[in-house]
PDB file of C-alpha atoms in Angstrom:
ATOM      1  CA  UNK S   1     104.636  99.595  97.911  1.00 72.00           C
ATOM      2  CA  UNK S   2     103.355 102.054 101.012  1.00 80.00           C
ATOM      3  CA  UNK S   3     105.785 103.240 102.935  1.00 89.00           C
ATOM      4  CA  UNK S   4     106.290 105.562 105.741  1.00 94.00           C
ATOM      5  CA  UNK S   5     109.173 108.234 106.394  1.00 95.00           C
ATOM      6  CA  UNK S   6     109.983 110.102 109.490  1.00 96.00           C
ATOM      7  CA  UNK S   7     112.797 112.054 108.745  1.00 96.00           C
ATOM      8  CA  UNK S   8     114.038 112.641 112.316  1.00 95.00           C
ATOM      9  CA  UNK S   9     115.568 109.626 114.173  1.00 94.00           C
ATOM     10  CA  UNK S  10     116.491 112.355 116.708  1.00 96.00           C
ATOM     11  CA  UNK S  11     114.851 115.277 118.415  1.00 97.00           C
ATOM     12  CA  UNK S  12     115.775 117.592 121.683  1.00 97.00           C
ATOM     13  CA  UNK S  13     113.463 120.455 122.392  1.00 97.00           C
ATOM     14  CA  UNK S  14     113.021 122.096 125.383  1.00 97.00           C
ATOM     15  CA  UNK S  15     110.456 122.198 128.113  1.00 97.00           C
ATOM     16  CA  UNK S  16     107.790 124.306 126.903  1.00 97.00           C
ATOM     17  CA  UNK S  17     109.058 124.774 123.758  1.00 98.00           C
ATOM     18  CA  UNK S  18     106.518 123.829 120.840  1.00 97.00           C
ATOM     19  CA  UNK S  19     107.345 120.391 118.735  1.00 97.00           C
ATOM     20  CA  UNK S  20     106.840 119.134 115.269  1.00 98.00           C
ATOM     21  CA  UNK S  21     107.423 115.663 114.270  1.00 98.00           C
ATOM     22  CA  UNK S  22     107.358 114.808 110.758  1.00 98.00           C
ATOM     23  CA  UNK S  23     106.121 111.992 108.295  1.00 97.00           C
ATOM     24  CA  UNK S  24     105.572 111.502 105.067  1.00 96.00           C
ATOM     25  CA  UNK S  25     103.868 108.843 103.616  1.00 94.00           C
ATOM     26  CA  UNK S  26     103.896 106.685 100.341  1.00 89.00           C
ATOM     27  CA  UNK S  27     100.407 105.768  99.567  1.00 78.00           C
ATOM     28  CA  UNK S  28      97.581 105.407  96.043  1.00 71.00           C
ATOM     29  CA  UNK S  29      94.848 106.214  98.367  1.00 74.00           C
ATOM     30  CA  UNK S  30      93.712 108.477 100.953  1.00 73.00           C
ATOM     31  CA  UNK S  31      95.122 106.377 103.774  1.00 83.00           C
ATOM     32  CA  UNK S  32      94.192 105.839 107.135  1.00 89.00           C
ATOM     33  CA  UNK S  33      96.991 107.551 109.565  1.00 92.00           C
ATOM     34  CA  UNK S  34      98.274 107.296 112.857  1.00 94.00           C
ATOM     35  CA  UNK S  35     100.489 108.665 115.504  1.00 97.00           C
ATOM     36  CA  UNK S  36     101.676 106.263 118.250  1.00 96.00           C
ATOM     37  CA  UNK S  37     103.647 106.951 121.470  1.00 96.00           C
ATOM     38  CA  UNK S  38     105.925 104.536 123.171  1.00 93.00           C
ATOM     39  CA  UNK S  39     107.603 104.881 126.459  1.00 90.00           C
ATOM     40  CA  UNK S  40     110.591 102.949 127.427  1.00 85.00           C
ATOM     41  CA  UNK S  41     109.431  99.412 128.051  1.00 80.00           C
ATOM     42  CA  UNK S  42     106.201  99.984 126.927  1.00 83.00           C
ATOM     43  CA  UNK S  43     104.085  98.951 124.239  1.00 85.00           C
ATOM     44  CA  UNK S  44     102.336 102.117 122.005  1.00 90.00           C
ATOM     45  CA  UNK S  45      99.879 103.710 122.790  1.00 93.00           C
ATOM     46  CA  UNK S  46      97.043 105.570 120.178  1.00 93.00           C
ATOM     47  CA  UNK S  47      97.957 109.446 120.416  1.00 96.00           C
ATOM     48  CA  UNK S  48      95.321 110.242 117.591  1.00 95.00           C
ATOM     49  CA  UNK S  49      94.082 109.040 114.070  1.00 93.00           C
ATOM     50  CA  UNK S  50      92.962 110.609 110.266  1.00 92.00           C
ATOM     51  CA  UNK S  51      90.020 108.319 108.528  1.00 87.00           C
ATOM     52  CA  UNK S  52      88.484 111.505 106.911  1.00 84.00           C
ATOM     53  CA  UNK S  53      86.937 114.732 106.787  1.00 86.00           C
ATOM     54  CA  UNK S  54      88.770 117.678 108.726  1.00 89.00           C
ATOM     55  CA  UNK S  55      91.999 117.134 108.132  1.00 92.00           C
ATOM     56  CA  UNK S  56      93.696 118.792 111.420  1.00 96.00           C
ATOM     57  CA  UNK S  57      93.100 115.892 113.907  1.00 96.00           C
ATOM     58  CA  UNK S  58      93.044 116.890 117.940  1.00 97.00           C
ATOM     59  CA  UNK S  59      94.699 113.954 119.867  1.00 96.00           C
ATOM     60  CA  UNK S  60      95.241 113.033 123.541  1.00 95.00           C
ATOM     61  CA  UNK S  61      97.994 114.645 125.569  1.00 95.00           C
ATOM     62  CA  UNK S  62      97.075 118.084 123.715  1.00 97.00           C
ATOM     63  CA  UNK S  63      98.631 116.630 120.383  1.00 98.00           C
ATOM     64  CA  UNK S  64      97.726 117.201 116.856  1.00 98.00           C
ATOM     65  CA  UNK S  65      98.163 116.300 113.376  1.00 98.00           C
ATOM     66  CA  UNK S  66      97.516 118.303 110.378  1.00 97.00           C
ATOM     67  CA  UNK S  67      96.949 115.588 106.897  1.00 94.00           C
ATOM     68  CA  UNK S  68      98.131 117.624 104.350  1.00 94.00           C
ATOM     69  CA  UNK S  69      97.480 115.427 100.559  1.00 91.00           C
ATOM     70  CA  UNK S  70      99.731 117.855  98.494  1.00 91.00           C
ATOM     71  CA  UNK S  71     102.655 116.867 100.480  1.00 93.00           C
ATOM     72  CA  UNK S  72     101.952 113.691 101.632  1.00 93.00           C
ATOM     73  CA  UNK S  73     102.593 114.562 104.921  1.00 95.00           C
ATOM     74  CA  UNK S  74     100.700 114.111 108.550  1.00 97.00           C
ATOM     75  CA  UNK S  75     102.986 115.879 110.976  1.00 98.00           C
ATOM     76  CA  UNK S  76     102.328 115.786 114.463  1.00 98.00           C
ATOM     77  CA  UNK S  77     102.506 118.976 116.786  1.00 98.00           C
ATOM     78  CA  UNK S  78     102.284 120.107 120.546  1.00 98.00           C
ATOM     79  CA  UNK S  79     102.018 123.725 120.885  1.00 97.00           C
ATOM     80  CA  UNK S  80     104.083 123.241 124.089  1.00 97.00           C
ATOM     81  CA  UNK S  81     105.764 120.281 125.341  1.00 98.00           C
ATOM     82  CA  UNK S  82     106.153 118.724 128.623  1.00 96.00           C
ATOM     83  CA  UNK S  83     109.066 116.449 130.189  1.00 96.00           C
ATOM     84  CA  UNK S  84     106.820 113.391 130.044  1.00 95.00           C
ATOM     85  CA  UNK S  85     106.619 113.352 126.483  1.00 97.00           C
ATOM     86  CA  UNK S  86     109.680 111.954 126.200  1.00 97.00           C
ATOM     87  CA  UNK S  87     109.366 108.880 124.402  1.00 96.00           C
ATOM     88  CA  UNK S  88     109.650 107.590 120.500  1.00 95.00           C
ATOM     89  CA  UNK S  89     106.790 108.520 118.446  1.00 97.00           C
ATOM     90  CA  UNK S  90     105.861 106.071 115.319  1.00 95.00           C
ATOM     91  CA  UNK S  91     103.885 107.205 112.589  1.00 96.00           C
ATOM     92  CA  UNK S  92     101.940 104.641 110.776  1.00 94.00           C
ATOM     93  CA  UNK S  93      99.491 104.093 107.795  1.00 91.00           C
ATOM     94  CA  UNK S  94      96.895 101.577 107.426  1.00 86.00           C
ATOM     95  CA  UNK S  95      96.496  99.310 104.712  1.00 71.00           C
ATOM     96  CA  UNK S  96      92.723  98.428 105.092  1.00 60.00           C
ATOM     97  CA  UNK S  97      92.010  99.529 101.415  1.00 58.00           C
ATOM     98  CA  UNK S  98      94.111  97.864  99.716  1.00 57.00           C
ATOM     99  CA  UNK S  99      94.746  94.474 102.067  1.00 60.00           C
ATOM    100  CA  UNK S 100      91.461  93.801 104.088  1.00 67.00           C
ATOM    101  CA  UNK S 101      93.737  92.600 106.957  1.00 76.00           C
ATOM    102  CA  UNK S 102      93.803  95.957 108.817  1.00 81.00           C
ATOM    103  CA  UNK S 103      97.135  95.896 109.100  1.00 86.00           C
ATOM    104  CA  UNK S 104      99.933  98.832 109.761  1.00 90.00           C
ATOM    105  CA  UNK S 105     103.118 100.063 108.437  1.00 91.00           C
ATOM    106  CA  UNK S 106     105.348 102.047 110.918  1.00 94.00           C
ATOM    107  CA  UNK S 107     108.194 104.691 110.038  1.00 95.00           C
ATOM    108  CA  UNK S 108     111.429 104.190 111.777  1.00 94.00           C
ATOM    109  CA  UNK S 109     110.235 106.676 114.864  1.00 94.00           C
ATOM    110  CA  UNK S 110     111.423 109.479 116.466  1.00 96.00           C
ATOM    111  CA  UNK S 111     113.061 109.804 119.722  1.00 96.00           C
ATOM    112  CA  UNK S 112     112.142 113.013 121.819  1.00 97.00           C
ATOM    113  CA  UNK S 113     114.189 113.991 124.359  1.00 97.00           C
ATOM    114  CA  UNK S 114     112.996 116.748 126.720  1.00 97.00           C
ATOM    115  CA  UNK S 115     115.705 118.900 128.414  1.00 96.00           C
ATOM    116  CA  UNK S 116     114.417 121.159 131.346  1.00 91.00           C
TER     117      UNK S 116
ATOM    118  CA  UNK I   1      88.466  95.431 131.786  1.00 53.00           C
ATOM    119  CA  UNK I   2      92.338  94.187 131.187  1.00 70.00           C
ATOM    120  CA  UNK I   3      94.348  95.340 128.292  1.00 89.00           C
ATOM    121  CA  UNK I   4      96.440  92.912 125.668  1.00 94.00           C
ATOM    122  CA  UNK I   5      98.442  90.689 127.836  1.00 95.00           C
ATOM    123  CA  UNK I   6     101.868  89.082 126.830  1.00 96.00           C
ATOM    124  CA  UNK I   7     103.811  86.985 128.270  1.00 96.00           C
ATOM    125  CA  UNK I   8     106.586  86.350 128.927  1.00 97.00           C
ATOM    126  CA  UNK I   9     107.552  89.875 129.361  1.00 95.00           C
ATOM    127  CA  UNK I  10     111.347  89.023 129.424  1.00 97.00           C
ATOM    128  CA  UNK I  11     112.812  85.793 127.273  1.00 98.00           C
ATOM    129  CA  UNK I  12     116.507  84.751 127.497  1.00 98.00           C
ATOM    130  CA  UNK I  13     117.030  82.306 124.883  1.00 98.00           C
ATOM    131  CA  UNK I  14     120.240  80.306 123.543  1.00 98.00           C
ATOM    132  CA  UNK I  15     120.883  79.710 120.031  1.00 98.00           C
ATOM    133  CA  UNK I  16     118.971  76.707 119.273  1.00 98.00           C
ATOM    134  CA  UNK I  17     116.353  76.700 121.517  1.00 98.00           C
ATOM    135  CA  UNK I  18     112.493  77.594 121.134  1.00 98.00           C
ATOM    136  CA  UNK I  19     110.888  80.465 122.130  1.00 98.00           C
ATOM    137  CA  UNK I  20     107.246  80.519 122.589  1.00 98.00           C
ATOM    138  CA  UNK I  21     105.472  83.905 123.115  1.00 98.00           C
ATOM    139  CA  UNK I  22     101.830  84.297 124.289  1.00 98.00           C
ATOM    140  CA  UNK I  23      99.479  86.582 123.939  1.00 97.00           C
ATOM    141  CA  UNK I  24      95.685  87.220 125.204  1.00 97.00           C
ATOM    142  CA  UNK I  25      93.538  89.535 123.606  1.00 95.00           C
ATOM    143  CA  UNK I  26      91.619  92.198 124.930  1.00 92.00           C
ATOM    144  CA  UNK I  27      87.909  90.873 125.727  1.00 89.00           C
ATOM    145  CA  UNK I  28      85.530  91.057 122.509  1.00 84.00           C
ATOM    146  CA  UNK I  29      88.499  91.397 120.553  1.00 88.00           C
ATOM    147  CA  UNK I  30      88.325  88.809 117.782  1.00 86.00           C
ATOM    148  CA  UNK I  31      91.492  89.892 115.551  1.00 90.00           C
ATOM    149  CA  UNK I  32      95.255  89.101 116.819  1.00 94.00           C
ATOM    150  CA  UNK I  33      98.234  90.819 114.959  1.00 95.00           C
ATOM    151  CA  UNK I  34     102.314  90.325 115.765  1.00 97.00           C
ATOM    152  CA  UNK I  35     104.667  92.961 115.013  1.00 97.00           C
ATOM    153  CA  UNK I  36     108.458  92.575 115.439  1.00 97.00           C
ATOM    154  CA  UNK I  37     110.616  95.578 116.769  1.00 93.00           C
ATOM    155  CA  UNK I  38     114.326  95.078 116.116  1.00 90.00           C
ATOM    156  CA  UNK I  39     116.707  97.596 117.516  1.00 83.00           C
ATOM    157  CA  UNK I  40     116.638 101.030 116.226  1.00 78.00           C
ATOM    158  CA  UNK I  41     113.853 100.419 113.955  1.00 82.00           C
ATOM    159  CA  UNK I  42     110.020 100.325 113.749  1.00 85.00           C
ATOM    160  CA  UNK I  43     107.618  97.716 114.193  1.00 92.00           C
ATOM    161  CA  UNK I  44     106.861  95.316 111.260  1.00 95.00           C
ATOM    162  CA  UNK I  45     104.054  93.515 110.491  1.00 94.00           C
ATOM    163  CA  UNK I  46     104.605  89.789 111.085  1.00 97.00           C
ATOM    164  CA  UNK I  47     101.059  87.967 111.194  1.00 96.00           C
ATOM    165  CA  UNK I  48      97.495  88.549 111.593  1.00 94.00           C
ATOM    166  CA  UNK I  49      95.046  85.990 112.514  1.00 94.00           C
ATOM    167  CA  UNK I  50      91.580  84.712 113.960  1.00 92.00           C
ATOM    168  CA  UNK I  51      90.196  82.777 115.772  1.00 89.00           C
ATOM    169  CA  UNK I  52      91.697  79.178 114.224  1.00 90.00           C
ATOM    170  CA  UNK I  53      92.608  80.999 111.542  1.00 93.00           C
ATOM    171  CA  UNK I  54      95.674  82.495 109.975  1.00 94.00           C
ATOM    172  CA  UNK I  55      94.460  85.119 107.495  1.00 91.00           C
ATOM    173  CA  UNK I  56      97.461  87.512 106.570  1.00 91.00           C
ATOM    174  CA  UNK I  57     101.549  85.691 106.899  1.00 94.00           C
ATOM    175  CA  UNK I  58     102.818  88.070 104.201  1.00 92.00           C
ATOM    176  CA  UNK I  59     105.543  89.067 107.379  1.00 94.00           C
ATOM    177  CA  UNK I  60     106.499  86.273 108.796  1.00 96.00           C
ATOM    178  CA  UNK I  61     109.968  84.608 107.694  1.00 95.00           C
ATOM    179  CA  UNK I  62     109.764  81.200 105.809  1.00 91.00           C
ATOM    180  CA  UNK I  63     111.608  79.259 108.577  1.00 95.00           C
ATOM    181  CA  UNK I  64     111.080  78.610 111.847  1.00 98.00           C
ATOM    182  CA  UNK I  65     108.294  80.728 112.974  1.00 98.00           C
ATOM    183  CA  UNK I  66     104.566  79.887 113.119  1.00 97.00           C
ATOM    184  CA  UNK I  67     101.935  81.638 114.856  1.00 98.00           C
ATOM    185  CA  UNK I  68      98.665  80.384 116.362  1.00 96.00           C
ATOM    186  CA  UNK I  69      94.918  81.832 117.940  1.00 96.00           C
ATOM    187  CA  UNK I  70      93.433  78.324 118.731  1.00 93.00           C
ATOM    188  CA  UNK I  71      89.874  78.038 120.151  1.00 90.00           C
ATOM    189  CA  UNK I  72      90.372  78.562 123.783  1.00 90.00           C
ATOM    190  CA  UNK I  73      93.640  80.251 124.934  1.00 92.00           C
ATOM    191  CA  UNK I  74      96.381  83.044 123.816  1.00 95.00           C
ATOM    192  CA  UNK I  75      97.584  83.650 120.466  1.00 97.00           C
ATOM    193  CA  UNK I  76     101.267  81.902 120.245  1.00 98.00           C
ATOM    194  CA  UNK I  77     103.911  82.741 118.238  1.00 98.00           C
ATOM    195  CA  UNK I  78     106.846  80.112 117.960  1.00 98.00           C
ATOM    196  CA  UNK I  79     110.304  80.629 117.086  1.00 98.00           C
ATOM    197  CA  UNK I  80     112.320  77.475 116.672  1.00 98.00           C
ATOM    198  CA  UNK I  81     116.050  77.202 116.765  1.00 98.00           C
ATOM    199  CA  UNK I  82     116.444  80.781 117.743  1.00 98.00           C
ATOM    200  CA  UNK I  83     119.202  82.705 116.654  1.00 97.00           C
ATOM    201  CA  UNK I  84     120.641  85.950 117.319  1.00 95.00           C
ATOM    202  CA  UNK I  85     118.991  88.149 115.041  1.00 95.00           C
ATOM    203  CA  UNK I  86     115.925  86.942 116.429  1.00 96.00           C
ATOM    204  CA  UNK I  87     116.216  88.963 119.319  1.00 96.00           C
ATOM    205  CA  UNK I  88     113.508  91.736 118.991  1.00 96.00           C
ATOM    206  CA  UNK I  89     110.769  93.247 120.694  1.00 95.00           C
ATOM    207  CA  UNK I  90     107.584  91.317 119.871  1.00 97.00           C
ATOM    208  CA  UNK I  91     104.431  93.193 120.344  1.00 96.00           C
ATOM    209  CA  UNK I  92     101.069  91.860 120.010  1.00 96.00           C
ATOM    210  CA  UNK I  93      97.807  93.757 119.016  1.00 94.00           C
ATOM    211  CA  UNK I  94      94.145  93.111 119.385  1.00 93.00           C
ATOM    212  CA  UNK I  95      91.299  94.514 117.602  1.00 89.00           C
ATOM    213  CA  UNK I  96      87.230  93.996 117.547  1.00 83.00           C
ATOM    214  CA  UNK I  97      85.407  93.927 114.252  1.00 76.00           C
ATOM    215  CA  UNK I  98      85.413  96.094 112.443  1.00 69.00           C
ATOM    216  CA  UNK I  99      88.911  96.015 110.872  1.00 69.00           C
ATOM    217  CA  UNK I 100      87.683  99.413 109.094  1.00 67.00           C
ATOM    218  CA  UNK I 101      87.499 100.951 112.764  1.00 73.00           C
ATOM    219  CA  UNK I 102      91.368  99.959 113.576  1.00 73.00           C
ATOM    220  CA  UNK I 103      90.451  99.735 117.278  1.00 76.00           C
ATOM    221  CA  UNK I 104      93.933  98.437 117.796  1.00 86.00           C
ATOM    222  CA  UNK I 105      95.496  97.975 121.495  1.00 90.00           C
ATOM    223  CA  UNK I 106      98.403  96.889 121.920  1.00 93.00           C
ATOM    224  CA  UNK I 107     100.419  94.756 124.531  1.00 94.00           C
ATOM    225  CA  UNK I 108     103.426  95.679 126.479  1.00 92.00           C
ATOM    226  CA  UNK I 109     105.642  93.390 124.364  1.00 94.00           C
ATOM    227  CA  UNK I 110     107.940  90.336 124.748  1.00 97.00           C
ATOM    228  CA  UNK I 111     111.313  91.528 124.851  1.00 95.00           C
ATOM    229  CA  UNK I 112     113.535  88.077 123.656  1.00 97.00           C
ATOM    230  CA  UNK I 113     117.410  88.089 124.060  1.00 97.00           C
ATOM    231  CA  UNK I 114     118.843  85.472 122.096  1.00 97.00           C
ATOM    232  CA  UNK I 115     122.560  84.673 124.114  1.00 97.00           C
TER     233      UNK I 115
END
């Protein structure tokens, strides 16, 4: 079955300081990936998305994701972060070719906590 | 142009009681999905469904929920005789054809407290 894994429940980084946020996915195919962000309250909102082709994806709020098939990973950076990111994050791969229903499976998140 | 609205945004419930959650889709947006948040934990694919039409239930518990997108009006989702493990963050999503595009949006949630 596909699954998704973000390893860190947790993470603190400091303002300015760059992030990574991890996932790793369980998958037959190339899959369809996503990185979601959710602020308290709030529902999530599309940060970026890998279909195909170049596999470092450029997001909004100056995040990226590198797809990387040898290690089943699509991690999600920010060269330097900003109080306001502070939110959970949700990974999530689409099962369009194997379903037809277009639906997602999330990884547990990540919570980021910014300190100044 | 207004976003995936749900409502209520905040449901008290008591054990036993029906909760009914509503949710509008975006305009042009012809595909309705629920995901469940519990605590701690990521959202899980519940339902997706069409117009009159319940296509994927492969998430949905065998008991006491059922989910609707009738003709005219918001997508429901129904939970009878609540309990507390039912309480959860219920998000609706909306998408246009195509599926393959994943033009998801999603709402701001229904938050239900089951007391």
């Amino acid at each position: 079955a596909q699954s998704v894994t973000q390893p860190d429940i947790h993470i603190t980084v400091s303002e300015g300081a760059s992030l990574e946020l991890r996932c790793n996915y369980s998958y037959g195919a190339t899959p369809y990936l996503f990185w979601y962000v959710q602020s308290p309250g709030q529902g999530l909102q599309l940060l970026l998305k890998y279909f195909s082709g170049d596999t470092l994806v450029q997001g909004i709020k100056g995040f990226e994701a590198e797809f990387k098939r040898s290690q089943s990973s699509f991690n999600l950076r920010k060269p330097s972060v900003h109080w306001s990111d502070a939110a959970e994050y949700f990974c999530a791969v689409g099962e369009l070719k194997t379903s037809n229903t277009g639906k997602l499976i999330f990884g547990q998140g990540t919570t980021l906590q910014v300190k100044p | 142009n207004a976003g995936v609205m749900q409502n209520p945004r905040h449901l008290v419930r008591r054990r036993g009681q029906e909760a009914r959650l509503r949710c509008s889709p975006m305009k042009g947006h012809s595909h309705v999905y629920w995901y469940r948040q519990l605590p701690e934990e990521g959202l899980k694919f519940m339902v997706y469904l069409q117009k009159e039409n319940i296509i994927d239930e492969s998430g949905m518990p065998k008991e006491r929920f059922s989910a609707e997108f009738p003709k005219e009006g918001p997508s429901i989702l129904r939970i009878q005789q609540v309990v507390r493990g039912d309480s959860a963050a219920y998000f609706c999503a909306s998408s246009p054809p195509p599926l393959a595009n994943y033009g998801y949006t999603f709402g701001s949630g229904t938050r239900l407290t089951v007391v």
